[in-house]
Amino acid sequence: MFSVLYNPSMSQNSLNGKKLLLSVRELHKSFGGVKALQDYSLDLYEGTLIGLIGPNGAGKTTVFNLLSGVIPPTSGTIRFLDSDITKLKPHMRTKMGITRTFQNIRLFEELSVLDNIRIALHMNNGKGIIPTILHTPNYKKSEKEILEKADHFLELFNITKWRNEKSGMLPYGIQRAVEIARALATEPKLLLLDEPVAGLNPSETEQFVQLINRIHNEFNLTILLVEHDMRVIMSICKYIQVLDQGKLIAEGLPAEIQNNPSVIKAYLGYEGEQAYGS
């Protein structure tokens, strides 16, 4: 509940001992003369699920690109598990436990579903080049364990039947499931989900909402979620930040965001209000 969610006024003690996982301070990003993000800050505690919303061009993707190391900030700091990662490359952040998905699916399309997940598992479980080349007993044991873990993720995401199919040949909804399964296989501490239900039909969306809730709870996974579907945001996020024109204009509980005049004016509008239903 809210007692374990991010709030700038909360202390470590008030969060029931939850560890501060990610601390972002005064993050700025400019592209030439364009200020894409200004003075953005965030504290994420372990086990939280927070939504980041805003109109197109608000700066949401910029935030994700900065947190994952795709681009460097113009100024500001990013700390993860109390280490300064502001200048770390993406692969180093992944090794530390930050994994993201993309709005546009980025699978290895010519590889099978199984191999996509096995590649992710190798990041933390592989035995290195020499054992792999020599096929040592240690390597064979490791590969057996990786295969078992991969099959576990296939079962978790209900995609076992596509185990040996090329990822690029699968329906869009299944590809999205494979992408999130692969992200989870890197054993992240923080999962950045970029519009995970984009392009899905209502039935698939409902299944993904249930799946996100499940992995959040079962893995005690910290999740930062960008999503345009307000029903999804309001149903699974316990705390929400709102960006507009690169600035953080509001943050709070879903009910507070839904009724915030600045948010309604900048993003939701009358259609947004009606979209929530009653």
mmCIF file of C-alpha atoms in Angstrom:
data_model
loop_
_atom_site.group_PDB
_atom_site.id
_atom_site.type_symbol
_atom_site.label_atom_id
_atom_site.label_comp_id
_atom_site.label_asym_id
_atom_site.label_seq_id
_atom_site.Cartn_x
_atom_site.Cartn_y
_atom_site.Cartn_z
ATOM 1 C CA MET A 1 0.000 0.000 0.000
ATOM 2 C CA PHE A 2 0.969 3.686 0.037
ATOM 3 C CA SER A 3 3.155 3.235 3.101
ATOM 4 C CA VAL A 4 5.816 1.641 0.907
ATOM 5 C CA LEU A 5 5.530 4.013 -2.035
ATOM 6 C CA TYR A 6 7.684 6.905 -3.105
ATOM 7 C CA ASN A 7 6.911 10.258 -1.548
ATOM 8 C CA PRO A 8 9.449 13.090 -1.279
ATOM 9 C CA SER A 9 8.474 13.740 2.330
ATOM 10 C CA MET A 10 8.851 10.135 3.455
ATOM 11 C CA SER A 11 11.824 8.966 5.471
ATOM 12 C CA GLN A 12 13.537 5.595 5.235
ATOM 13 C CA ASN A 13 11.918 4.612 8.528
ATOM 14 C CA SER A 14 8.414 5.477 7.337
ATOM 15 C CA LEU A 15 8.910 3.092 4.420
ATOM 16 C CA ASN A 16 9.099 0.133 6.787
ATOM 17 C CA GLY A 17 12.776 -0.449 6.093
ATOM 18 C CA LYS A 18 12.429 -0.477 2.312
ATOM 19 C CA LYS A 19 15.768 0.160 0.600
ATOM 20 C CA LEU A 20 16.215 3.241 -1.557
ATOM 21 C CA LEU A 21 16.966 1.680 -4.925
ATOM 22 C CA LEU A 22 17.188 4.630 -7.306
ATOM 23 C CA SER A 23 17.793 8.291 -6.532
ATOM 24 C CA VAL A 24 17.616 10.867 -9.334
ATOM 25 C CA ARG A 25 18.465 14.488 -8.609
ATOM 26 C CA GLU A 26 17.932 17.590 -10.753
ATOM 27 C CA LEU A 27 18.305 15.772 -14.044
ATOM 28 C CA HIS A 28 18.526 17.996 -17.116
ATOM 29 C CA LYS A 29 18.856 17.060 -20.782
ATOM 30 C CA SER A 30 19.193 19.473 -23.675
ATOM 31 C CA PHE A 31 19.490 18.717 -27.359
ATOM 32 C CA GLY A 32 21.027 21.842 -28.814
ATOM 33 C CA GLY A 33 18.731 24.635 -27.731
ATOM 34 C CA VAL A 34 15.846 22.312 -26.889
ATOM 35 C CA LYS A 35 15.358 21.486 -23.204
ATOM 36 C CA ALA A 36 13.930 17.959 -23.288
ATOM 37 C CA LEU A 37 14.026 17.495 -19.513
ATOM 38 C CA GLN A 38 14.389 20.032 -16.724
ATOM 39 C CA ASP A 39 15.071 19.527 -13.025
ATOM 40 C CA TYR A 40 13.672 15.979 -12.866
ATOM 41 C CA SER A 41 14.009 14.123 -9.550
ATOM 42 C CA LEU A 42 12.764 10.747 -8.320
ATOM 43 C CA ASP A 43 13.271 8.355 -5.424
ATOM 44 C CA LEU A 44 12.341 4.723 -6.049
ATOM 45 C CA TYR A 45 12.210 2.303 -3.139
ATOM 46 C CA GLU A 46 12.467 -1.448 -3.619
ATOM 47 C CA GLY A 47 9.218 -3.194 -4.429
ATOM 48 C CA THR A 48 7.358 -0.112 -5.694
ATOM 49 C CA LEU A 49 5.400 0.264 -8.942
ATOM 50 C CA ILE A 50 5.272 3.839 -10.208
ATOM 51 C CA GLY A 51 3.783 5.280 -13.381
ATOM 52 C CA LEU A 52 5.244 8.064 -15.507
ATOM 53 C CA ILE A 53 2.762 9.800 -17.803
ATOM 54 C CA GLY A 54 2.503 12.882 -19.993
ATOM 55 C CA PRO A 55 1.568 13.987 -23.499
ATOM 56 C CA ASN A 56 3.727 13.182 -26.511
ATOM 57 C CA GLY A 57 7.019 15.032 -26.276
ATOM 58 C CA ALA A 58 6.721 15.509 -22.521
ATOM 59 C CA GLY A 59 10.095 13.881 -21.817
ATOM 60 C CA LYS A 60 9.106 10.347 -20.753
ATOM 61 C CA THR A 61 11.356 8.576 -23.263
ATOM 62 C CA THR A 62 14.178 10.965 -22.358
ATOM 63 C CA VAL A 63 13.842 9.868 -18.718
ATOM 64 C CA PHE A 64 14.031 6.194 -19.713
ATOM 65 C CA ASN A 65 17.016 6.824 -21.998
ATOM 66 C CA LEU A 66 18.835 8.654 -19.197
ATOM 67 C CA LEU A 67 18.090 6.016 -16.566
ATOM 68 C CA SER A 68 19.180 3.172 -18.851
ATOM 69 C CA GLY A 69 22.311 4.988 -20.041
ATOM 70 C CA VAL A 70 21.332 5.316 -23.695
ATOM 71 C CA ILE A 71 22.112 9.033 -23.504
ATOM 72 C CA PRO A 72 24.072 11.083 -20.923
ATOM 73 C CA PRO A 73 22.440 13.899 -18.948
ATOM 74 C CA THR A 74 23.405 17.507 -19.498
ATOM 75 C CA SER A 75 23.509 17.820 -15.727
ATOM 76 C CA GLY A 76 22.219 16.091 -12.612
ATOM 77 C CA THR A 77 22.955 12.757 -10.942
ATOM 78 C CA ILE A 78 21.617 9.216 -10.989
ATOM 79 C CA ARG A 79 22.417 6.890 -8.085
ATOM 80 C CA PHE A 80 21.506 3.208 -8.013
ATOM 81 C CA LEU A 81 21.990 1.156 -4.852
ATOM 82 C CA ASP A 82 23.954 4.140 -3.521
ATOM 83 C CA SER A 83 26.435 4.070 -6.421
ATOM 84 C CA ASP A 84 26.766 6.966 -8.849
ATOM 85 C CA ILE A 85 25.846 5.537 -12.256
ATOM 86 C CA THR A 86 25.397 8.860 -14.065
ATOM 87 C CA LYS A 87 28.182 8.065 -16.541
ATOM 88 C CA LEU A 88 27.865 4.270 -16.730
ATOM 89 C CA LYS A 89 27.241 2.585 -20.083
ATOM 90 C CA PRO A 90 23.958 0.674 -20.634
ATOM 91 C CA HIS A 91 25.509 -2.817 -20.329
ATOM 92 C CA MET A 92 27.036 -1.919 -16.974
ATOM 93 C CA ARG A 93 23.686 -0.733 -15.683
ATOM 94 C CA THR A 94 22.115 -3.964 -16.852
ATOM 95 C CA LYS A 95 24.706 -5.943 -14.908
ATOM 96 C CA MET A 96 23.895 -3.865 -11.834
ATOM 97 C CA GLY A 97 20.206 -4.678 -12.194
ATOM 98 C CA ILE A 98 18.515 -2.053 -14.401
ATOM 99 C CA THR A 99 16.656 -3.500 -17.384
ATOM 100 C CA ARG A 100 14.250 -1.846 -19.815
ATOM 101 C CA THR A 101 11.867 -2.723 -22.586
ATOM 102 C CA PHE A 102 11.158 -0.516 -25.579
ATOM 103 C CA GLN A 103 7.980 0.831 -27.123
ATOM 104 C CA ASN A 104 9.126 -0.784 -30.370
ATOM 105 C CA ILE A 105 9.904 -4.435 -29.687
ATOM 106 C CA ARG A 106 13.590 -5.305 -30.063
ATOM 107 C CA LEU A 107 13.885 -9.073 -30.112
ATOM 108 C CA PHE A 108 16.460 -11.163 -31.951
ATOM 109 C CA GLU A 109 13.890 -11.978 -34.603
ATOM 110 C CA GLU A 110 15.810 -14.808 -36.282
ATOM 111 C CA LEU A 111 16.367 -16.619 -32.989
ATOM 112 C CA SER A 112 13.849 -18.808 -31.217
ATOM 113 C CA VAL A 113 11.883 -17.670 -28.206
ATOM 114 C CA LEU A 114 13.990 -19.990 -26.070
ATOM 115 C CA ASP A 115 17.277 -18.578 -27.359
ATOM 116 C CA ASN A 116 16.136 -14.992 -26.784
ATOM 117 C CA ILE A 117 15.620 -15.813 -23.126
ATOM 118 C CA ARG A 118 18.778 -17.930 -22.840
ATOM 119 C CA ILE A 119 20.859 -14.979 -24.079
ATOM 120 C CA ALA A 120 19.454 -12.830 -21.287
ATOM 121 C CA LEU A 121 20.149 -15.515 -18.700
ATOM 122 C CA HIS A 122 23.768 -15.776 -19.842
ATOM 123 C CA MET A 123 24.398 -12.209 -18.678
ATOM 124 C CA ASN A 124 24.451 -13.311 -15.045
ATOM 125 C CA ASN A 125 24.791 -17.081 -15.300
ATOM 126 C CA GLY A 126 27.225 -17.753 -18.134
ATOM 127 C CA LYS A 127 30.628 -19.337 -17.398
ATOM 128 C CA GLY A 128 32.822 -17.338 -19.764
ATOM 129 C CA ILE A 129 34.576 -17.980 -23.050
ATOM 130 C CA ILE A 130 37.109 -20.694 -22.103
ATOM 131 C CA PRO A 131 34.657 -23.082 -20.356
ATOM 132 C CA THR A 132 32.221 -22.515 -23.230
ATOM 133 C CA ILE A 133 34.812 -23.384 -25.891
ATOM 134 C CA LEU A 134 36.098 -26.427 -23.978
ATOM 135 C CA HIS A 135 32.612 -27.586 -22.879
ATOM 136 C CA THR A 136 33.887 -28.244 -19.378
ATOM 137 C CA PRO A 137 31.682 -30.052 -16.831
ATOM 138 C CA ASN A 138 31.100 -26.720 -15.136
ATOM 139 C CA TYR A 139 29.884 -25.270 -18.433
ATOM 140 C CA LYS A 140 27.536 -28.216 -19.051
ATOM 141 C CA LYS A 141 26.062 -27.848 -15.570
ATOM 142 C CA SER A 142 25.583 -24.118 -16.118
ATOM 143 C CA GLU A 143 23.868 -24.665 -19.475
ATOM 144 C CA LYS A 144 21.494 -27.185 -17.911
ATOM 145 C CA GLU A 145 20.572 -24.690 -15.195
ATOM 146 C CA ILE A 146 20.078 -21.902 -17.752
ATOM 147 C CA LEU A 147 17.804 -24.127 -19.825
ATOM 148 C CA GLU A 148 15.725 -24.951 -16.752
ATOM 149 C CA LYS A 149 15.436 -21.278 -15.861
ATOM 150 C CA ALA A 150 14.482 -20.393 -19.436
ATOM 151 C CA ASP A 151 11.705 -22.967 -19.402
ATOM 152 C CA HIS A 152 10.504 -21.515 -16.103
ATOM 153 C CA PHE A 153 10.133 -18.090 -17.709
ATOM 154 C CA LEU A 154 8.328 -19.624 -20.670
ATOM 155 C CA GLU A 155 5.840 -21.192 -18.283
ATOM 156 C CA LEU A 156 5.476 -18.000 -16.240
ATOM 157 C CA PHE A 157 4.552 -16.031 -19.342
ATOM 158 C CA ASN A 158 2.459 -18.857 -20.821
ATOM 159 C CA ILE A 159 4.540 -18.965 -24.019
ATOM 160 C CA THR A 160 5.928 -22.513 -23.831
ATOM 161 C CA LYS A 161 4.085 -23.557 -26.999
ATOM 162 C CA TRP A 162 6.196 -21.041 -28.974
ATOM 163 C CA ARG A 163 9.446 -22.245 -27.384
ATOM 164 C CA ASN A 164 11.190 -23.162 -30.649
ATOM 165 C CA GLU A 165 9.510 -20.651 -32.956
ATOM 166 C CA LYS A 166 11.427 -17.746 -34.471
ATOM 167 C CA SER A 167 10.540 -14.669 -32.441
ATOM 168 C CA GLY A 168 10.020 -12.462 -35.478
ATOM 169 C CA MET A 169 7.311 -14.770 -36.831
ATOM 170 C CA LEU A 170 5.055 -14.604 -33.775
ATOM 171 C CA PRO A 171 1.919 -12.496 -33.224
ATOM 172 C CA TYR A 172 2.580 -9.055 -31.783
ATOM 173 C CA GLY A 173 1.136 -9.846 -28.361
ATOM 174 C CA ILE A 174 3.338 -12.932 -28.019
ATOM 175 C CA GLN A 175 6.412 -10.944 -29.077
ATOM 176 C CA ARG A 176 5.629 -8.435 -26.334
ATOM 177 C CA ALA A 177 5.408 -11.270 -23.801
ATOM 178 C CA VAL A 178 8.762 -12.653 -24.992
ATOM 179 C CA GLU A 179 10.359 -9.220 -24.662
ATOM 180 C CA ILE A 180 9.219 -8.810 -21.062
ATOM 181 C CA ALA A 181 10.193 -12.410 -20.245
ATOM 182 C CA ARG A 182 13.661 -11.732 -21.651
ATOM 183 C CA ALA A 183 13.943 -8.555 -19.589
ATOM 184 C CA LEU A 184 12.971 -10.450 -16.450
ATOM 185 C CA ALA A 185 15.522 -13.151 -17.263
ATOM 186 C CA THR A 186 18.338 -10.636 -16.721
ATOM 187 C CA GLU A 187 17.307 -10.797 -13.041
ATOM 188 C CA PRO A 188 16.709 -7.044 -12.689
ATOM 189 C CA LYS A 189 16.213 -5.111 -9.494
ATOM 190 C CA LEU A 190 14.591 -2.284 -11.471
ATOM 191 C CA LEU A 191 12.461 -2.884 -14.561
ATOM 192 C CA LEU A 192 11.679 0.039 -16.874
ATOM 193 C CA LEU A 193 8.581 -0.796 -18.922
ATOM 194 C CA ASP A 194 8.066 1.460 -21.951
ATOM 195 C CA GLU A 195 4.406 1.229 -23.040
ATOM 196 C CA PRO A 196 4.095 -2.541 -22.501
ATOM 197 C CA VAL A 197 0.481 -2.738 -23.749
ATOM 198 C CA ALA A 198 0.959 -0.558 -26.847
ATOM 199 C CA GLY A 199 -0.655 -2.230 -29.847
ATOM 200 C CA LEU A 200 -2.469 -4.873 -27.820
ATOM 201 C CA ASN A 201 -6.189 -5.552 -28.013
ATOM 202 C CA PRO A 202 -8.369 -5.186 -24.866
ATOM 203 C CA SER A 203 -8.148 -8.881 -23.999
ATOM 204 C CA GLU A 204 -4.354 -8.935 -24.364
ATOM 205 C CA THR A 205 -4.113 -5.694 -22.379
ATOM 206 C CA GLU A 206 -6.045 -7.211 -19.487
ATOM 207 C CA GLN A 207 -3.781 -10.268 -19.519
ATOM 208 C CA PHE A 208 -0.698 -8.036 -19.427
ATOM 209 C CA VAL A 209 -2.047 -5.998 -16.545
ATOM 210 C CA GLN A 210 -2.475 -9.233 -14.595
ATOM 211 C CA LEU A 211 1.005 -10.375 -15.638
ATOM 212 C CA ILE A 212 2.679 -7.115 -14.583
ATOM 213 C CA ASN A 213 0.933 -7.300 -11.223
ATOM 214 C CA ARG A 214 2.050 -10.909 -10.852
ATOM 215 C CA ILE A 215 5.729 -10.357 -11.598
ATOM 216 C CA HIS A 216 5.725 -7.222 -9.452
ATOM 217 C CA ASN A 217 4.383 -9.147 -6.467
ATOM 218 C CA GLU A 218 6.086 -12.528 -6.915
ATOM 219 C CA PHE A 219 9.539 -11.095 -7.619
ATOM 220 C CA ASN A 220 9.184 -8.053 -5.334
ATOM 221 C CA LEU A 221 10.277 -6.201 -8.459
ATOM 222 C CA THR A 222 10.592 -2.428 -8.599
ATOM 223 C CA ILE A 223 8.899 -1.132 -11.750
ATOM 224 C CA LEU A 224 8.794 2.261 -13.431
ATOM 225 C CA LEU A 225 6.084 2.209 -16.077
ATOM 226 C CA VAL A 226 5.440 4.556 -19.009
ATOM 227 C CA GLU A 227 2.045 3.990 -20.569
ATOM 228 C CA HIS A 228 -0.552 5.983 -22.542
ATOM 229 C CA ASP A 229 -3.448 3.732 -21.555
ATOM 230 C CA MET A 230 -4.824 5.544 -18.524
ATOM 231 C CA ARG A 231 -6.924 2.584 -17.436
ATOM 232 C CA VAL A 232 -3.735 0.556 -17.107
ATOM 233 C CA ILE A 233 -1.878 3.301 -15.246
ATOM 234 C CA MET A 234 -4.724 3.923 -12.827
ATOM 235 C CA SER A 235 -5.349 0.224 -12.181
ATOM 236 C CA ILE A 236 -1.817 -0.953 -11.343
ATOM 237 C CA CYS A 237 0.274 2.079 -10.327
ATOM 238 C CA LYS A 238 0.103 3.179 -6.712
ATOM 239 C CA TYR A 239 1.965 6.420 -7.373
ATOM 240 C CA ILE A 240 2.213 8.515 -10.539
ATOM 241 C CA GLN A 241 4.460 11.257 -11.873
ATOM 242 C CA VAL A 242 3.318 13.593 -14.653
ATOM 243 C CA LEU A 243 5.630 15.332 -17.118
ATOM 244 C CA ASP A 244 4.736 18.168 -19.472
ATOM 245 C CA GLN A 245 7.188 19.928 -21.779
ATOM 246 C CA GLY A 246 10.108 18.367 -19.924
ATOM 247 C CA LYS A 247 8.964 19.451 -16.478
ATOM 248 C CA LEU A 248 7.472 17.484 -13.608
ATOM 249 C CA ILE A 249 4.092 19.154 -13.051
ATOM 250 C CA ALA A 250 2.454 16.734 -10.608
ATOM 251 C CA GLU A 251 2.923 13.545 -8.634
ATOM 252 C CA GLY A 252 0.773 11.609 -6.226
ATOM 253 C CA LEU A 253 -1.797 8.869 -5.819
ATOM 254 C CA PRO A 254 -3.925 7.935 -8.863
ATOM 255 C CA ALA A 255 -6.996 9.709 -7.454
ATOM 256 C CA GLU A 256 -4.944 12.857 -6.849
ATOM 257 C CA ILE A 257 -3.535 12.805 -10.384
ATOM 258 C CA GLN A 258 -6.937 12.119 -11.921
ATOM 259 C CA ASN A 259 -8.366 15.232 -10.276
ATOM 260 C CA ASN A 260 -5.344 17.515 -10.593
ATOM 261 C CA PRO A 261 -6.319 20.591 -12.674
ATOM 262 C CA SER A 262 -2.797 21.010 -14.072
ATOM 263 C CA VAL A 263 -2.748 17.404 -15.271
ATOM 264 C CA ILE A 264 -6.194 17.664 -16.814
ATOM 265 C CA LYS A 265 -5.206 20.837 -18.631
ATOM 266 C CA ALA A 266 -1.829 19.538 -19.842
ATOM 267 C CA TYR A 267 -2.638 15.941 -20.680
ATOM 268 C CA LEU A 268 -5.963 14.365 -19.846
ATOM 269 C CA GLY A 269 -8.500 16.953 -20.940
ATOM 270 C CA TYR A 270 -12.203 16.187 -20.963
ATOM 271 C CA GLU A 271 -11.720 12.972 -22.931
ATOM 272 C CA GLY A 272 -9.127 11.859 -20.390
ATOM 273 C CA GLU A 273 -11.539 12.437 -17.516
ATOM 274 C CA GLN A 274 -14.227 10.412 -19.231
ATOM 275 C CA ALA A 275 -11.781 7.634 -20.060
ATOM 276 C CA TYR A 276 -11.525 6.643 -16.422
ATOM 277 C CA GLY A 277 -15.192 5.829 -16.174
ATOM 278 C CA SER A 278 -16.999 6.061 -12.877
#
